[in-house]
mmCIF file of N, CA and C in Angstrom:
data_model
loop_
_atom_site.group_PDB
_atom_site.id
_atom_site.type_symbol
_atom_site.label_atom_id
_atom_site.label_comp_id
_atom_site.label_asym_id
_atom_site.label_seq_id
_atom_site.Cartn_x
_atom_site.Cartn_y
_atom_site.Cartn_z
ATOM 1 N N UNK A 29 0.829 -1.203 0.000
ATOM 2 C CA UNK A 29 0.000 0.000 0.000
ATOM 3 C C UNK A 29 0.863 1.252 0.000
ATOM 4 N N UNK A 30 2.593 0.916 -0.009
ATOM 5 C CA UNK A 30 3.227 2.285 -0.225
ATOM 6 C C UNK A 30 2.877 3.048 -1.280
ATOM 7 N N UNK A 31 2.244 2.491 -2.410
ATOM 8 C CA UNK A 31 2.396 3.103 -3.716
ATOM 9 C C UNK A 31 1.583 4.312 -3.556
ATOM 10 N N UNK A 32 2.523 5.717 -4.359
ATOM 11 C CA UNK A 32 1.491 6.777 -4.176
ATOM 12 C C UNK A 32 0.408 6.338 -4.831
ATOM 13 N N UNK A 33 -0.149 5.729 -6.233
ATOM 14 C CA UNK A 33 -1.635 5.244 -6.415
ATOM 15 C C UNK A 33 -2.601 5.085 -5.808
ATOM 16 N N UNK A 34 -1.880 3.758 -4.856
ATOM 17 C CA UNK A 34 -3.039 3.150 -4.309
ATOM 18 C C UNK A 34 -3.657 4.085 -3.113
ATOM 19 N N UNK A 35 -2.605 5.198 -2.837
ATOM 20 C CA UNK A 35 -3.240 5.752 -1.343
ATOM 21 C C UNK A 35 -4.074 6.660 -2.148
ATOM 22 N N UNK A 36 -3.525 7.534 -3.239
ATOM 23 C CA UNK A 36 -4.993 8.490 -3.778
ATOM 24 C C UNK A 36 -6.045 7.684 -4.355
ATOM 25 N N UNK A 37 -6.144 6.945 -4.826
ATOM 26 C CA UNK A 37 -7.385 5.724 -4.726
ATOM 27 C C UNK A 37 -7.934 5.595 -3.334
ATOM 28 N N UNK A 38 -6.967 5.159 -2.687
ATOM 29 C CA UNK A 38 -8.062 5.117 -1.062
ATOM 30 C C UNK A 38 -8.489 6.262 -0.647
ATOM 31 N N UNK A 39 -7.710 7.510 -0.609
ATOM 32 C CA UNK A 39 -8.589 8.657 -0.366
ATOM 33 C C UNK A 39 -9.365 9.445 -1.198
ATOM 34 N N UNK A 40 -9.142 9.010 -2.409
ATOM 35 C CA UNK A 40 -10.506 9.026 -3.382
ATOM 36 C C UNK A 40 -11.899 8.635 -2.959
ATOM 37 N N UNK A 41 -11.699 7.588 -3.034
ATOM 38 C CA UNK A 41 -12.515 6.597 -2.350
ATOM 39 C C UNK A 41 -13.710 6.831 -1.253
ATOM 40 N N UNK A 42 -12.484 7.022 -0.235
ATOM 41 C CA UNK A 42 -13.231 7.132 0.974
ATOM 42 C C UNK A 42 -13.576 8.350 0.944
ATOM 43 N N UNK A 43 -13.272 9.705 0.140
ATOM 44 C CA UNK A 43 -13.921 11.063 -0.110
ATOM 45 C C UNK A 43 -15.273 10.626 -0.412
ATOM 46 N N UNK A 44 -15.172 10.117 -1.969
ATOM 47 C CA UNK A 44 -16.618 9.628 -2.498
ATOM 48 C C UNK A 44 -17.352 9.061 -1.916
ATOM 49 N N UNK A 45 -17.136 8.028 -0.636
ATOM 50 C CA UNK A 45 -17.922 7.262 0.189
ATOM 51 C C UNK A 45 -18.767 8.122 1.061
ATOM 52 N N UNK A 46 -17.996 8.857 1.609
ATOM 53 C CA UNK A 46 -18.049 10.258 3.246
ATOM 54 C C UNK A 46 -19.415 10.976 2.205
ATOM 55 N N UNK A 47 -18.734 11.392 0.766
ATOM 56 C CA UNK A 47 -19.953 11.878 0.089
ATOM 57 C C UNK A 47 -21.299 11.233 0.228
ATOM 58 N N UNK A 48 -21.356 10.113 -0.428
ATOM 59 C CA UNK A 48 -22.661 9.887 -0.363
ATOM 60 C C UNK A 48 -23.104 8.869 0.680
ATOM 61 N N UNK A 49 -22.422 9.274 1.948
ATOM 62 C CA UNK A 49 -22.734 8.843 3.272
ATOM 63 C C UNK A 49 -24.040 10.230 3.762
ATOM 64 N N UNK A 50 -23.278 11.654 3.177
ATOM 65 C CA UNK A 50 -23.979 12.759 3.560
ATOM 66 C C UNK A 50 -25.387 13.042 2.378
ATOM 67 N N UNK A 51 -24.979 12.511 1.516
ATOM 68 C CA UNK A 51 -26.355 12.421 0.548
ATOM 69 C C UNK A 51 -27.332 11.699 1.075
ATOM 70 N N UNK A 52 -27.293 10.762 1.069
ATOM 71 C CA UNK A 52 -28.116 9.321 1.740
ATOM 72 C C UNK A 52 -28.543 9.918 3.292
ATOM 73 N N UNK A 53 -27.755 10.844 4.271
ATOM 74 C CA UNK A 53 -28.324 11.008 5.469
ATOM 75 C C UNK A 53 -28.770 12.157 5.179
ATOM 76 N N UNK A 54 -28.607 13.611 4.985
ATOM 77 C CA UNK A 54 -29.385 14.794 4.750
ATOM 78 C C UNK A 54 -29.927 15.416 2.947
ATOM 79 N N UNK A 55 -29.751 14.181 2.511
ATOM 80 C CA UNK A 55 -29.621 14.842 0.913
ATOM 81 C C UNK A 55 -28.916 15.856 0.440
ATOM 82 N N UNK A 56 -27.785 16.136 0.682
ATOM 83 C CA UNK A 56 -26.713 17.424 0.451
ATOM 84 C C UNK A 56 -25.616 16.727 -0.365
ATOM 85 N N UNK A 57 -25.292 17.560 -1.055
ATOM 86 C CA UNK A 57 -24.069 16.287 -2.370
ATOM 87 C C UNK A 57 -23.230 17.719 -1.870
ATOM 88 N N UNK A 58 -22.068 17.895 -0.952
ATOM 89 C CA UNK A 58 -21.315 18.358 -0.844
ATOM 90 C C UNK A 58 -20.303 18.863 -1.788
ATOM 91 N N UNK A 59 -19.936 17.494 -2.346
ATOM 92 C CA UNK A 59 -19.162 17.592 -4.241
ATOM 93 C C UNK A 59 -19.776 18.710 -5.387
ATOM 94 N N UNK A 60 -21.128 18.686 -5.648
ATOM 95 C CA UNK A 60 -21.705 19.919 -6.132
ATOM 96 C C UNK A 60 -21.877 20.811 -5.464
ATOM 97 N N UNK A 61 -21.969 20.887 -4.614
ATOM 98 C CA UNK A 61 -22.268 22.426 -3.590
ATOM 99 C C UNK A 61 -20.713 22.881 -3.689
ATOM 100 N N UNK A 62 -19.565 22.585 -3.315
ATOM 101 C CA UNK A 62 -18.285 22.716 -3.279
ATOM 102 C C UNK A 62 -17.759 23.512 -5.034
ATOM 103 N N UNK A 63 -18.619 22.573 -5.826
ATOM 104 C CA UNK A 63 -18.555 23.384 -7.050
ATOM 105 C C UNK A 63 -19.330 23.579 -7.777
ATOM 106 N N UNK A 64 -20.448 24.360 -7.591
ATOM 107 C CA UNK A 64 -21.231 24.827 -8.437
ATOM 108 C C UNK A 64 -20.789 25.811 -8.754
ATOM 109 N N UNK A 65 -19.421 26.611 -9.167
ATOM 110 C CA UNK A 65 -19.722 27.843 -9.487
ATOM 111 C C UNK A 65 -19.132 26.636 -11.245
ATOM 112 N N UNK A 66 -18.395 25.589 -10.949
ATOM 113 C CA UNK A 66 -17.969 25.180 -12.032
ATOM 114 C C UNK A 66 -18.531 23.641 -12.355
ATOM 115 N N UNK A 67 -19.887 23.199 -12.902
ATOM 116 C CA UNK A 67 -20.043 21.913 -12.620
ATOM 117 C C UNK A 67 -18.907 20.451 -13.149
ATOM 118 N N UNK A 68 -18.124 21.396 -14.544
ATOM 119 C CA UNK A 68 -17.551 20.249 -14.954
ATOM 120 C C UNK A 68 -16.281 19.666 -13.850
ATOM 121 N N UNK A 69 -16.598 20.111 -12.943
ATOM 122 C CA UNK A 69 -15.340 20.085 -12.110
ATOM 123 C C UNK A 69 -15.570 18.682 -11.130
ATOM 124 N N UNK A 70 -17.034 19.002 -11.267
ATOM 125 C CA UNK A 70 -17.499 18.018 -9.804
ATOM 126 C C UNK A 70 -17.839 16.551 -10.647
ATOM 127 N N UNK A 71 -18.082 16.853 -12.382
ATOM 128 C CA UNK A 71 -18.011 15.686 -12.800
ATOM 129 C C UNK A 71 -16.835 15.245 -13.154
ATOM 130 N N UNK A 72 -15.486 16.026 -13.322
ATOM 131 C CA UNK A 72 -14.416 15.077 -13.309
ATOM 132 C C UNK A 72 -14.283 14.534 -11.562
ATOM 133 N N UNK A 73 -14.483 14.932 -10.708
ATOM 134 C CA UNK A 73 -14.176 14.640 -9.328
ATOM 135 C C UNK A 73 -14.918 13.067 -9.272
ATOM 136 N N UNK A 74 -16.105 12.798 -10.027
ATOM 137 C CA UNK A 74 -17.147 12.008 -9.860
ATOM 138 C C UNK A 74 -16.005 10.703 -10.869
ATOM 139 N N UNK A 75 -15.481 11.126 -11.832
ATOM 140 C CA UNK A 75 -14.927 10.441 -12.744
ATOM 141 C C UNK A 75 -13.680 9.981 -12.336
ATOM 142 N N UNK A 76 -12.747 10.635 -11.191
ATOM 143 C CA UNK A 76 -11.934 10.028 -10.739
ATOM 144 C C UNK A 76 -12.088 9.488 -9.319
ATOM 145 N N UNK A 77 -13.031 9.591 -8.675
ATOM 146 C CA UNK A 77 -13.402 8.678 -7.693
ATOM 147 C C UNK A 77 -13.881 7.173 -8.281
ATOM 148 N N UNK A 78 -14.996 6.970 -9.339
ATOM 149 C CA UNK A 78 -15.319 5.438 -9.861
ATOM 150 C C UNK A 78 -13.988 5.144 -10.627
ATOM 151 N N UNK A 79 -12.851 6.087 -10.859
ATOM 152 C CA UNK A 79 -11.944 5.091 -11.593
ATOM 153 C C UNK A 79 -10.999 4.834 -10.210
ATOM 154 N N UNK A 80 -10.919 5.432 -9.295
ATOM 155 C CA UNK A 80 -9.938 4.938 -8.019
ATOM 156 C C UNK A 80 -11.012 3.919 -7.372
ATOM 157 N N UNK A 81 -12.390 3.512 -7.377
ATOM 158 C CA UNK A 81 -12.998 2.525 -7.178
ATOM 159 C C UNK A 81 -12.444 1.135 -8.127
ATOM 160 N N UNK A 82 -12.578 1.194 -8.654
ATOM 161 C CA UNK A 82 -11.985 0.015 -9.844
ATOM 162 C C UNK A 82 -10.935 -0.094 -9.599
ATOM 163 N N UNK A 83 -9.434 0.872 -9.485
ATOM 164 C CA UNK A 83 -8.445 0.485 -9.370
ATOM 165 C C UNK A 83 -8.211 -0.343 -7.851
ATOM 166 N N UNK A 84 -8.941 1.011 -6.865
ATOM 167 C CA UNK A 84 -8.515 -0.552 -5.651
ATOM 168 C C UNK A 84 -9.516 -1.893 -5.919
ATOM 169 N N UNK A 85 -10.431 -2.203 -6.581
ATOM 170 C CA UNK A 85 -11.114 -3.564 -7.075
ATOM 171 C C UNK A 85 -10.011 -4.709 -7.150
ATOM 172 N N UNK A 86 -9.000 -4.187 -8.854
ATOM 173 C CA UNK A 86 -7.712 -4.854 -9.092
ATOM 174 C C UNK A 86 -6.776 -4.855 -8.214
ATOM 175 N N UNK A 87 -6.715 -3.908 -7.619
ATOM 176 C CA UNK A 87 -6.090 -3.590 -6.045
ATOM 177 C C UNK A 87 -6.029 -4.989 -5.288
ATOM 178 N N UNK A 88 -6.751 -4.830 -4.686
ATOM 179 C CA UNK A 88 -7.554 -6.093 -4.308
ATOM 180 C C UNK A 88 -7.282 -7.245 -4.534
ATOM 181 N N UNK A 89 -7.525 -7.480 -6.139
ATOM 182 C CA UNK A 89 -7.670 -8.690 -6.523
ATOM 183 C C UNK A 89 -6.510 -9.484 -6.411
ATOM 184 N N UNK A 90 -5.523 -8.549 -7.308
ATOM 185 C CA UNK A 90 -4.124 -9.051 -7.033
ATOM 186 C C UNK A 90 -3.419 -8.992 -5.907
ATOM 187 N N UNK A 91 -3.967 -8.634 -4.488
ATOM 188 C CA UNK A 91 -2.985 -8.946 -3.586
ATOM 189 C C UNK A 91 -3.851 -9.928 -3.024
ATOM 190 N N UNK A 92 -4.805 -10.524 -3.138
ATOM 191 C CA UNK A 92 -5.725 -11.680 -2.676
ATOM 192 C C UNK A 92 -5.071 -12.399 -3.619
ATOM 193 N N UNK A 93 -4.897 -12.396 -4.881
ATOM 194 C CA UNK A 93 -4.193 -13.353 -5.300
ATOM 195 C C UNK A 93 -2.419 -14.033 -4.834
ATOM 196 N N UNK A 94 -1.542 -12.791 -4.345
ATOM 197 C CA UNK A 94 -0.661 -12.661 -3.896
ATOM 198 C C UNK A 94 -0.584 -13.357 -2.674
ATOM 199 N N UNK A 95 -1.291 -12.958 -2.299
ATOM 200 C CA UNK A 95 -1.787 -13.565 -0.607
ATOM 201 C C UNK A 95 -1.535 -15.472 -0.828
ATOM 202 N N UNK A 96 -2.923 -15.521 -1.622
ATOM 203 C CA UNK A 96 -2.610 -17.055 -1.903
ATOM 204 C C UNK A 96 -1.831 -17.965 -2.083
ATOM 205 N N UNK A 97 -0.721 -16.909 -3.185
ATOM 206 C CA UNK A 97 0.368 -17.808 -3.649
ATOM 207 C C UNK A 97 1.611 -18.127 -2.830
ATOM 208 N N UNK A 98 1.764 -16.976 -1.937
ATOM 209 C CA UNK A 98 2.719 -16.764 -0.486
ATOM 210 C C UNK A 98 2.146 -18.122 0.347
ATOM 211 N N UNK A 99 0.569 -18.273 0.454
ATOM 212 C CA UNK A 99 0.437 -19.538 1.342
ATOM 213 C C UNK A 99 0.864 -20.777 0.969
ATOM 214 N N UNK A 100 0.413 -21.084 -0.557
ATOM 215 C CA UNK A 100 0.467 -22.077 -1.177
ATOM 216 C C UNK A 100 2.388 -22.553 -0.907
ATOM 217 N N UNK A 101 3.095 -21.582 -1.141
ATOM 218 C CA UNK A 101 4.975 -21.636 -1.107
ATOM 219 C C UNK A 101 4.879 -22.121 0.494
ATOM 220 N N UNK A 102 4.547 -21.401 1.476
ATOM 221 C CA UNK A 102 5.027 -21.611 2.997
ATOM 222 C C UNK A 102 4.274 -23.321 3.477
ATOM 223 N N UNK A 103 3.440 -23.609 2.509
ATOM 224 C CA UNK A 103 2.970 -25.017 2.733
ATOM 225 C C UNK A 103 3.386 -25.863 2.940
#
């Protein structure tokens, strides 16, 4: 998890999450309110949060796979 990537993916992430943690409880999209003076702003923000979603997905995948293969050797 040193990689600078994976940490702006996680705090991507967990931005976008906190977001529509506050949508879902008061209906307020913070992300547009933050920029409405510029909307295309809040849709690239929207566009690099689902792509740091996907990346920690593969994230993921491959160190679950990693994981495995470390057990399978110490066997």
């Amino acid at each position: 998890m040193r990689n600078f990537w994976s940490i702006l993916a996680l705090i991507l992430t967990i931005i976008g999450g906190i977001n529509w943690l506050i949508v879902g409880i008061f209906r307020f999209n913070v992300v547009d309110w933050a920029f409405a003076f510029a909307p295309w702003i809040a849709s690239i923000i929207y566009i690099l949060v689902g792509l740091a979603a996907i990346y920690l997905i593969c994230w993921l995948a491959v160190g679950s796979e990693n994981r495995r293969k470390n057990n399978r050797q110490m066997a």
